[in-house]
Amino acid sequence: MDIVGISQKEQDAIFRVVAAILHLGNVDFAKGEESDSSILKDEESKFRLQMTADLLMCDPHALEDTLCKRVMITPEEIIKRSLDPNGAAVSRDGLAKTIYSRLFDWLVEKINLSIGQDPSSKCLIGILDIYGFESFKTNSFEQFCINFTNEKLQQHSNQHVFKMEQEEYTKEEIDWSYIEFVDNQDILDLIEKKPGGIIALLDEACMFPKSNHETFSQKLYQTFKDHRRFIKPKLTRSDFTIVHYAGEVRYQSDQFLDKNKDYVVAEHQNLLSSSSCPFVAGLFPSLSDEGAKSSKFSSIGSRFKLQLQQLMDTLNSTEPHYIRCVKPNNFLKPAIFENINVLQQLRSGGVLETVRIKCAGYPIHRTFDDFLNRFGRLAPEVFEGNYEEEVACKKILEKMGLTDYQIGKTKVFLRAGQMAELDAQRASILGISAKVIQKHIRTHITRKMFVKKRKASIHIQSFWRGELARKFYKLMKREIATVIIQRDLRRHLTRKAYIRIKLSTVVLQTGLRSMVARIEFRCRVRTKAAIVIQANWRCHRAFSDYKKLKKASIILQFRWKVRIAKRELSKQKMEAIKAASPVIREPSHSNIDAEKIETLTMEVKNLKALLRAEKQRADECERKYVEAQITSEERRKKLEETERLVHQLQDSFNSVSQDDKFYVKSSLRAENDIVYIKFEFNFWKIYWR
């Protein structure tokens, strides 16, 4: 509304009036104390009435009186008569319609003033938008007025098309026959003829207070009982059917009289003209301000017919162009066509009748110049000779083999379909010519584009080769730098790893060497102890063998000497027996043998004494060995107990950090090694003792 020049104050007033109309429509009435009186039905209705009065800025009690009562002026006196609930509802609806009508008229006038025509303009371009014929299940006064408008427009369209065709044929002086078309003048006479038309009879019925829709319908039945466009339906007392050019439409006349009345109740006029809202008061000027207003009865039908006649006068003074809009389906979806619905719209819109009128004559006509410019290519030889335009056009048509055409003074008239044949031939020739032109043009364009692209590609290649060379050079520099960085980094990492490995190796070597030294020390200690034991044992065994050999040798010597002595004794005895007769005294050897025996006996005694000493010494060594073995077993048990304690300590230190664990383990191992070394040392010390 800002665009069309309505101020913010006026917009607020418009919204107030619309809200008042909405509240007014919700006011209900009930029977009063008297039989023919009415009051507000409930608290809701009182609230709605109060809101209406506040929005219209008028007295709520006066508004209630204007709705529930009516003032009748007689020559003698002024009578205020109460209305029954139905009458009050009619008064309420009349007031709402009157307010809405005045507001609508004000908006139309305001918009026309804002976007109106330039008074100094000599030309007019207007758009008339109308849906078309309406035929619903229930058709009332609105559908009657719309269909009346469509009848008028259809007659104007048919006359316009026929008149233009007729004038064109007469001007060109061609042979033509009269074109029949459907004239709906009888329908228009049925509706608007004075006196005796439906609108005139409706106005007449509205002027009588006791008339209703049934009396109006009966009047129509009596007046138009023989009219071919008027039909009285069966089993009804108020409906009637009009045969429009688009089809039959059945109207229900129940509300024809109420909707046709166009007058303002004086009480409503006085109430709203005295409103404290300037906008509302401006919609309802006082009766003194409407001095030019006629006292003659006015109706909606009469006003509509007058406005329609003004519209037709405007259309007749202009050159109209028609645009017919067709609704393909009722689902509002694409690519769906309801044939019956589309055909009905074409018939209702007068499209079929207009096409029939155009096709009955020569719907296509072109001037000689336009015809030659458009179709001269079909016969190029006509341009070589010095032919008149009329003759040239006739030669083209004869060459194409067309008949039943007309040649006027300045135009060529063709039947329906002939233009399509000429266009097809023209399109074929133009297609062939276009292909040749396209071939050469495409060749030229392609060659030009090729040269341009080749030149551009050379520049691009040169640029990209330089770019690639630069990138390759940068890449080479990066590779060399990468190699240097990798070399230094690898050297650094290798040296770092080498130092780490070297340190680890040194630590490991130290540990291993320490372990090897400890193992070697243990081995040496054990070897030394074993050597000592072996030496003592070998000494003991050698000494024992020596004593045994010595004893055996002594015994053997003794036995051998005894045997020799016995042999010598036997020999001597034999010799003594042989020399018994002469006794020869020889030196005796008994003293020598006795000495030897005594010496041997002493040696045997000494050997036995030594043997006993060695046995005692061996027993003493064996006893010490057993004691040392027992002590070693006790130490071994203590070592196992110590290792078990160490394992328990290791398990208890599982939650400690790795460095702490390593320290503890290293300490325990060092302590265990010291204990073990001390144990071995003590053992061998005891052994040596």
XYZ file of C-alpha atoms in Angstrom, residues 18-456:
439
model
C -11.752 -4.464 8.030
C -11.496 -5.622 11.647
C -14.824 -3.916 12.419
C -16.475 -5.783 9.521
C -15.121 -9.102 10.827
C -16.356 -8.410 14.366
C -19.721 -7.212 13.043
C -20.228 -10.493 11.186
C -19.938 -12.390 14.514
C -22.798 -10.482 16.194
C -25.827 -12.759 16.727
C -29.388 -11.859 17.714
C -32.123 -13.543 19.723
C -35.801 -12.838 20.346
C -36.565 -10.027 22.742
C -39.360 -9.633 25.239
C -41.802 -8.800 22.474
C -42.508 -11.244 19.686
C -41.265 -8.980 16.895
C -38.230 -7.547 18.726
C -34.621 -8.693 18.963
C -31.724 -8.343 21.375
C -28.096 -9.386 21.433
C -27.846 -13.136 21.867
C -25.103 -13.480 24.489
C -22.048 -11.866 26.046
C -19.933 -12.827 23.056
C -22.225 -10.850 20.763
C -22.117 -7.873 23.141
C -18.314 -8.027 23.124
C -18.252 -8.175 19.302
C -20.643 -5.216 19.059
C -18.540 -3.211 21.510
C -15.353 -4.003 19.507
C -17.115 -2.951 16.278
C -18.216 0.344 17.828
C -14.710 0.993 19.181
C -13.099 0.300 15.826
C -15.619 2.469 13.935
C -15.442 5.108 16.723
C -19.201 5.380 17.153
C -21.690 4.965 20.011
C -22.297 1.240 20.753
C -25.891 1.852 21.956
C -26.677 3.777 18.768
C -25.119 0.959 16.724
C -27.282 -1.599 18.526
C -30.421 0.528 17.888
C -29.634 0.831 14.167
C -29.274 -2.942 13.917
C -32.317 -3.937 15.991
C -34.725 -1.121 15.020
C -35.887 0.665 11.894
C -37.234 4.199 11.548
C -40.213 4.733 9.248
C -41.114 8.265 8.192
C -44.773 8.937 7.393
C -46.423 12.216 6.536
C -47.951 12.336 9.994
C -45.123 11.083 12.237
C -41.849 9.210 12.571
C -42.284 5.606 13.729
C -39.462 3.489 15.208
C -40.191 -0.165 14.612
C -38.328 -3.120 16.194
C -36.914 -5.851 13.991
C -37.120 -9.570 14.624
C -33.847 -11.595 14.824
C -33.955 -12.353 11.083
C -34.517 -8.707 10.243
C -31.719 -7.677 12.574
C -29.389 -10.190 10.909
C -30.351 -8.767 7.483
C -29.676 -5.253 8.796
C -26.300 -6.441 10.165
C -25.326 -8.029 6.840
C -26.471 -4.939 4.946
C -24.332 -2.691 7.120
C -21.302 -4.983 6.704
C -21.762 -5.089 2.914
C -22.216 -1.340 2.757
C -19.040 -0.661 4.754
C -17.060 -3.161 2.691
C -18.430 -1.712 -0.588
C -17.550 1.838 0.394
C -14.059 0.731 1.487
C -13.533 -1.176 -1.770
C -14.683 1.807 -3.861
C -12.333 4.068 -1.913
C -9.382 1.719 -2.516
C -10.128 1.464 -6.235
C -10.402 5.213 -6.564
C -7.190 5.716 -4.582
C -5.260 3.226 -6.695
C -6.621 4.695 -9.931
C -5.535 8.144 -8.846
C -2.088 6.816 -7.939
C -1.442 4.867 -11.141
C -4.056 6.514 -13.357
C -3.773 7.511 -17.001
C -2.011 10.652 -18.044
C -4.760 13.187 -18.896
C -2.679 14.572 -21.751
C -2.244 11.135 -23.340
C -4.049 10.452 -26.602
C -3.607 6.687 -26.570
C -4.940 4.050 -24.243
C -3.583 0.594 -23.502
C -5.750 -1.388 -21.110
C -5.958 -5.008 -19.898
C -9.316 -6.648 -19.253
C -8.918 -9.800 -17.172
C -11.962 -12.051 -16.866
C -12.078 -15.761 -16.103
C -14.915 -16.831 -18.421
C -18.249 -18.526 -18.022
C -19.015 -19.946 -14.591
C -21.289 -22.908 -14.035
C -21.226 -24.391 -10.543
C -23.480 -26.598 -8.517
C -25.019 -23.470 -7.009
C -25.131 -20.387 -9.249
C -26.350 -17.122 -7.758
C -26.432 -13.469 -8.708
C -22.635 -13.236 -9.001
C -22.462 -15.998 -11.636
C -25.394 -14.341 -13.452
C -23.492 -11.035 -13.741
C -20.235 -12.755 -14.790
C -21.952 -14.812 -17.473
C -23.789 -11.689 -18.697
C -20.384 -9.998 -19.077
C -19.027 -12.980 -20.993
C -22.030 -12.885 -23.343
C -21.305 -9.239 -24.069
C -17.609 -9.878 -24.646
C -18.315 -12.885 -26.853
C -20.674 -10.859 -29.026
C -18.064 -8.136 -29.303
C -15.397 -10.693 -30.203
C -17.538 -12.333 -32.905
C -18.586 -8.994 -34.368
C -15.036 -7.713 -34.243
C -13.607 -10.752 -36.022
C -16.417 -10.875 -38.592
C -16.329 -7.123 -39.173
C -12.601 -7.087 -39.703
C -12.811 -9.991 -42.124
C -15.707 -8.422 -44.024
C -13.994 -5.041 -44.307
C -10.782 -6.696 -45.477
C -12.554 -8.711 -48.197
C -14.538 -5.698 -49.424
C -11.487 -3.484 -49.511
C -9.482 -5.977 -51.566
C -12.467 -6.702 -53.879
C -12.187 -10.488 -53.819
C -14.922 -13.042 -54.399
C -16.316 -14.218 -51.050
C -19.519 -15.587 -49.592
C -21.328 -14.605 -46.394
C -19.889 -16.137 -43.248
C -22.403 -17.529 -40.787
C -21.657 -17.025 -37.083
C -23.585 -17.528 -33.867
C -25.271 -14.320 -32.804
C -26.166 -14.193 -29.103
C -28.141 -10.992 -29.265
C -31.278 -12.849 -28.162
C -29.519 -13.855 -24.919
C -28.481 -10.256 -24.292
C -32.056 -9.091 -24.945
C -33.280 -11.722 -22.515
C -31.004 -10.329 -19.819
C -30.820 -6.556 -20.378
C -33.771 -5.550 -22.554
C -35.930 -2.697 -21.203
C -38.611 -3.270 -20.302
C -39.055 -6.990 -19.941
C -35.478 -8.192 -19.359
C -34.373 -10.246 -16.376
C -32.497 -7.300 -14.840
C -35.509 -4.988 -15.327
C -37.837 -7.537 -13.718
C -35.353 -7.982 -10.846
C -35.249 -4.211 -10.220
C -39.042 -4.118 -10.337
C -39.251 -6.927 -7.760
C -36.740 -5.153 -5.493
C -38.923 -2.004 -5.440
C -41.874 -3.890 -3.925
C -41.400 -4.585 -0.205
C -43.474 -7.766 -0.248
C -41.702 -9.331 -3.204
C -39.497 -12.361 -2.663
C -37.524 -14.768 -4.795
C -40.542 -16.967 -5.497
C -42.653 -14.119 -6.863
C -39.655 -12.998 -8.892
C -39.199 -16.494 -10.327
C -42.907 -16.802 -11.133
C -42.707 -13.478 -12.965
C -39.781 -14.844 -15.012
C -41.673 -18.059 -15.806
C -44.670 -16.098 -17.060
C -42.669 -13.593 -19.074
C -40.199 -15.957 -20.809
C -42.179 -19.176 -21.029
C -41.881 -19.181 -24.832
C -38.279 -17.915 -25.050
C -35.895 -20.479 -26.547
C -33.025 -19.351 -24.334
C -34.993 -19.603 -21.068
C -35.884 -22.938 -19.442
C -37.973 -23.602 -16.342
C -36.516 -26.606 -14.473
C -38.881 -29.236 -13.192
C -39.665 -29.768 -9.511
C -38.536 -26.301 -8.482
C -40.268 -23.029 -7.700
C -37.417 -20.545 -7.816
C -34.665 -21.878 -10.126
C -34.341 -20.996 -13.798
C -31.956 -21.986 -16.599
C -30.465 -19.772 -19.313
C -29.021 -21.320 -22.452
C -25.806 -19.339 -22.923
C -23.728 -19.760 -26.032
C -21.286 -21.798 -23.929
C -24.008 -24.054 -22.501
C -26.889 -24.201 -20.071
C -26.443 -22.640 -16.605
C -28.994 -23.187 -13.841
C -29.406 -20.261 -11.439
C -30.835 -20.293 -7.920
C -32.775 -17.064 -7.323
C -32.907 -17.365 -3.514
C -30.662 -14.368 -2.904
C -31.111 -12.445 -6.148
C -33.263 -9.736 -4.524
C -31.023 -9.240 -1.489
C -27.852 -9.082 -3.566
C -29.420 -6.716 -6.096
C -30.467 -4.090 -3.576
C -28.120 -1.136 -3.478
C -29.231 1.357 -0.878
C -27.935 2.557 2.461
C -30.228 2.562 5.488
C -30.585 6.118 6.727
C -29.823 5.090 10.320
C -26.593 3.412 9.184
C -25.696 6.452 7.098
C -26.289 8.901 9.955
C -24.431 6.696 12.470
C -21.270 6.240 10.403
C -21.198 9.801 9.045
C -21.073 11.013 12.652
C -18.116 8.743 13.488
C -15.171 10.359 15.246
C -12.859 8.564 12.806
C -12.285 10.879 9.822
C -11.696 7.945 7.495
C -15.020 6.253 8.355
C -16.881 9.566 8.212
C -15.331 10.181 4.786
C -16.653 6.829 3.535
C -20.176 7.873 4.548
C -20.684 11.571 3.752
C -23.874 13.105 5.090
C -26.946 13.232 2.866
C -26.610 17.015 2.633
C -23.187 16.499 1.009
C -24.746 14.236 -1.613
C -27.074 16.821 -3.082
C -26.501 15.428 -6.528
C -27.687 12.002 -5.472
C -30.863 10.992 -7.276
C -33.877 9.781 -5.363
C -34.552 7.187 -8.083
C -34.207 3.517 -7.103
C -30.750 2.084 -7.822
C -29.710 -1.575 -7.915
C -26.553 -3.598 -8.317
C -27.830 -5.061 -11.570
C -28.530 -1.666 -13.094
C -25.176 -0.296 -12.011
C -23.437 -3.394 -13.331
C -25.196 -3.128 -16.691
C -24.281 0.568 -16.936
C -20.615 -0.115 -16.117
C -20.565 -2.997 -18.598
C -21.950 -0.731 -21.317
C -19.216 1.806 -20.562
C -16.651 -0.979 -20.856
C -18.073 -2.050 -24.213
C -17.971 1.547 -25.452
C -14.290 1.654 -24.466
C -13.608 -1.637 -26.275
C -15.419 -0.429 -29.394
C -13.289 2.697 -29.459
C -10.054 0.690 -29.333
C -8.434 -2.105 -31.279
C -8.779 -5.171 -29.029
C -6.529 -8.216 -28.977
C -7.721 -11.392 -27.286
C -5.696 -13.800 -25.166
C -7.473 -16.942 -24.087
C -6.008 -18.784 -21.100
C -6.810 -22.485 -20.778
C -6.480 -24.447 -17.542
C -5.231 -27.935 -18.551
C -6.290 -29.759 -15.358
C -7.731 -29.228 -11.906
C -4.758 -30.836 -10.129
C -2.322 -27.968 -10.824
C 0.227 -30.437 -12.210
C 2.236 -30.231 -15.458
C 1.853 -32.462 -18.534
C -1.737 -33.440 -17.641
C -4.556 -32.435 -20.004
C -8.203 -33.124 -19.285
C -9.762 -33.152 -22.735
C -13.341 -32.536 -21.622
C -12.301 -29.686 -19.334
C -10.086 -28.077 -22.002
C -12.792 -28.417 -24.668
C -15.347 -26.848 -22.358
C -13.027 -23.907 -21.703
C -12.401 -23.441 -25.428
C -16.095 -23.506 -26.087
C -16.896 -21.213 -23.151
C -14.190 -18.765 -24.164
C -15.475 -18.522 -27.732
C -12.235 -19.823 -29.159
C -13.914 -22.513 -31.263
C -16.410 -20.013 -32.707
C -13.645 -17.541 -33.516
C -11.596 -20.244 -35.218
C -14.627 -21.371 -37.203
C -15.290 -17.816 -38.432
C -11.640 -17.363 -39.427
C -11.439 -20.717 -41.193
C -14.710 -20.144 -43.096
C -13.019 -17.439 -45.154
C -9.398 -16.714 -45.893
C -7.696 -16.635 -42.514
C -4.262 -15.838 -43.968
C -3.605 -12.711 -45.964
C -0.292 -11.079 -46.769
C 0.647 -8.000 -48.755
C 2.411 -8.543 -52.058
C 5.636 -7.118 -50.707
C 5.581 -9.324 -47.601
C 4.582 -12.360 -49.660
C 7.413 -11.853 -52.161
C 9.950 -11.175 -49.440
C 8.923 -14.320 -47.624
C 8.278 -16.778 -50.463
C 10.245 -15.246 -53.407
C 12.923 -17.901 -52.894
C 10.448 -20.565 -54.010
C 10.601 -19.155 -57.574
C 13.785 -17.131 -58.135
C 12.957 -16.659 -61.804
C 10.203 -14.140 -60.966
C 12.897 -11.691 -59.892
C 14.755 -12.054 -63.176
C 11.819 -10.859 -65.295
C 10.164 -7.492 -64.929
C 6.906 -8.785 -63.467
C 4.312 -6.926 -61.515
C 3.995 -7.880 -57.846
C 0.542 -9.368 -58.419
C 1.788 -11.474 -61.350
C 4.891 -12.537 -59.438
C 2.763 -13.716 -56.493
C 0.456 -15.641 -58.830
C 3.425 -17.354 -60.534
C 4.814 -18.434 -57.145
C 1.433 -19.898 -56.115
C 1.011 -21.667 -59.469
C 4.515 -23.119 -59.222
C 3.694 -24.502 -55.784
C 0.494 -26.015 -57.165
C -1.923 -24.182 -54.828
C -5.557 -23.529 -55.739
C -8.594 -21.854 -54.154
C -6.725 -18.698 -53.234
C -7.586 -15.076 -53.936
C -5.470 -12.210 -55.223
C -6.679 -8.824 -54.032
C -5.511 -5.365 -54.828
C -2.652 -5.320 -52.391
C -2.817 -8.711 -50.632
C -2.771 -12.416 -51.222
C -5.551 -14.383 -49.435
C -4.893 -18.025 -48.577
C -7.041 -20.788 -47.208
C -6.251 -22.599 -43.977
C -3.274 -24.911 -44.441
C -1.871 -23.271 -47.567
C 0.437 -21.059 -45.551
C 1.817 -24.151 -43.871
C 2.575 -25.756 -47.240
C 4.398 -22.644 -48.436
C 6.311 -22.411 -45.177
C 7.293 -26.077 -45.489
C 8.645 -25.532 -49.014
C 10.373 -22.360 -47.927
C 11.856 -24.081 -44.903
C 13.157 -26.892 -47.116
C 14.856 -24.475 -49.539
C 16.168 -22.331 -46.707
C 17.424 -25.465 -44.988
C 19.422 -26.493 -48.061
C 20.772 -22.968 -48.517
C 21.512 -22.714 -44.843
C 23.467 -25.955 -44.970
C 25.640 -24.616 -47.818
C 26.157 -21.317 -46.029
C 26.793 -23.120 -42.787
C 29.335 -25.347 -44.520
C 31.367 -22.415 -45.801
C 30.893 -20.346 -42.684
C 31.865 -23.271 -40.497
C 34.887 -23.907 -42.711
C 35.943 -20.281 -42.454
C 35.239 -20.130 -38.740
C 36.964 -23.453 -38.154
C 40.013 -22.331 -40.165
C 40.088 -19.042 -38.335
C 39.676 -20.757 -35.010
C 42.349 -23.296 -35.973
C 44.874 -20.570 -36.827
C 43.958 -18.692 -33.710
C 44.173 -21.809 -31.567
C 47.468 -22.843 -33.169
C 48.955 -19.440 -32.486
C 47.559 -19.477 -28.995
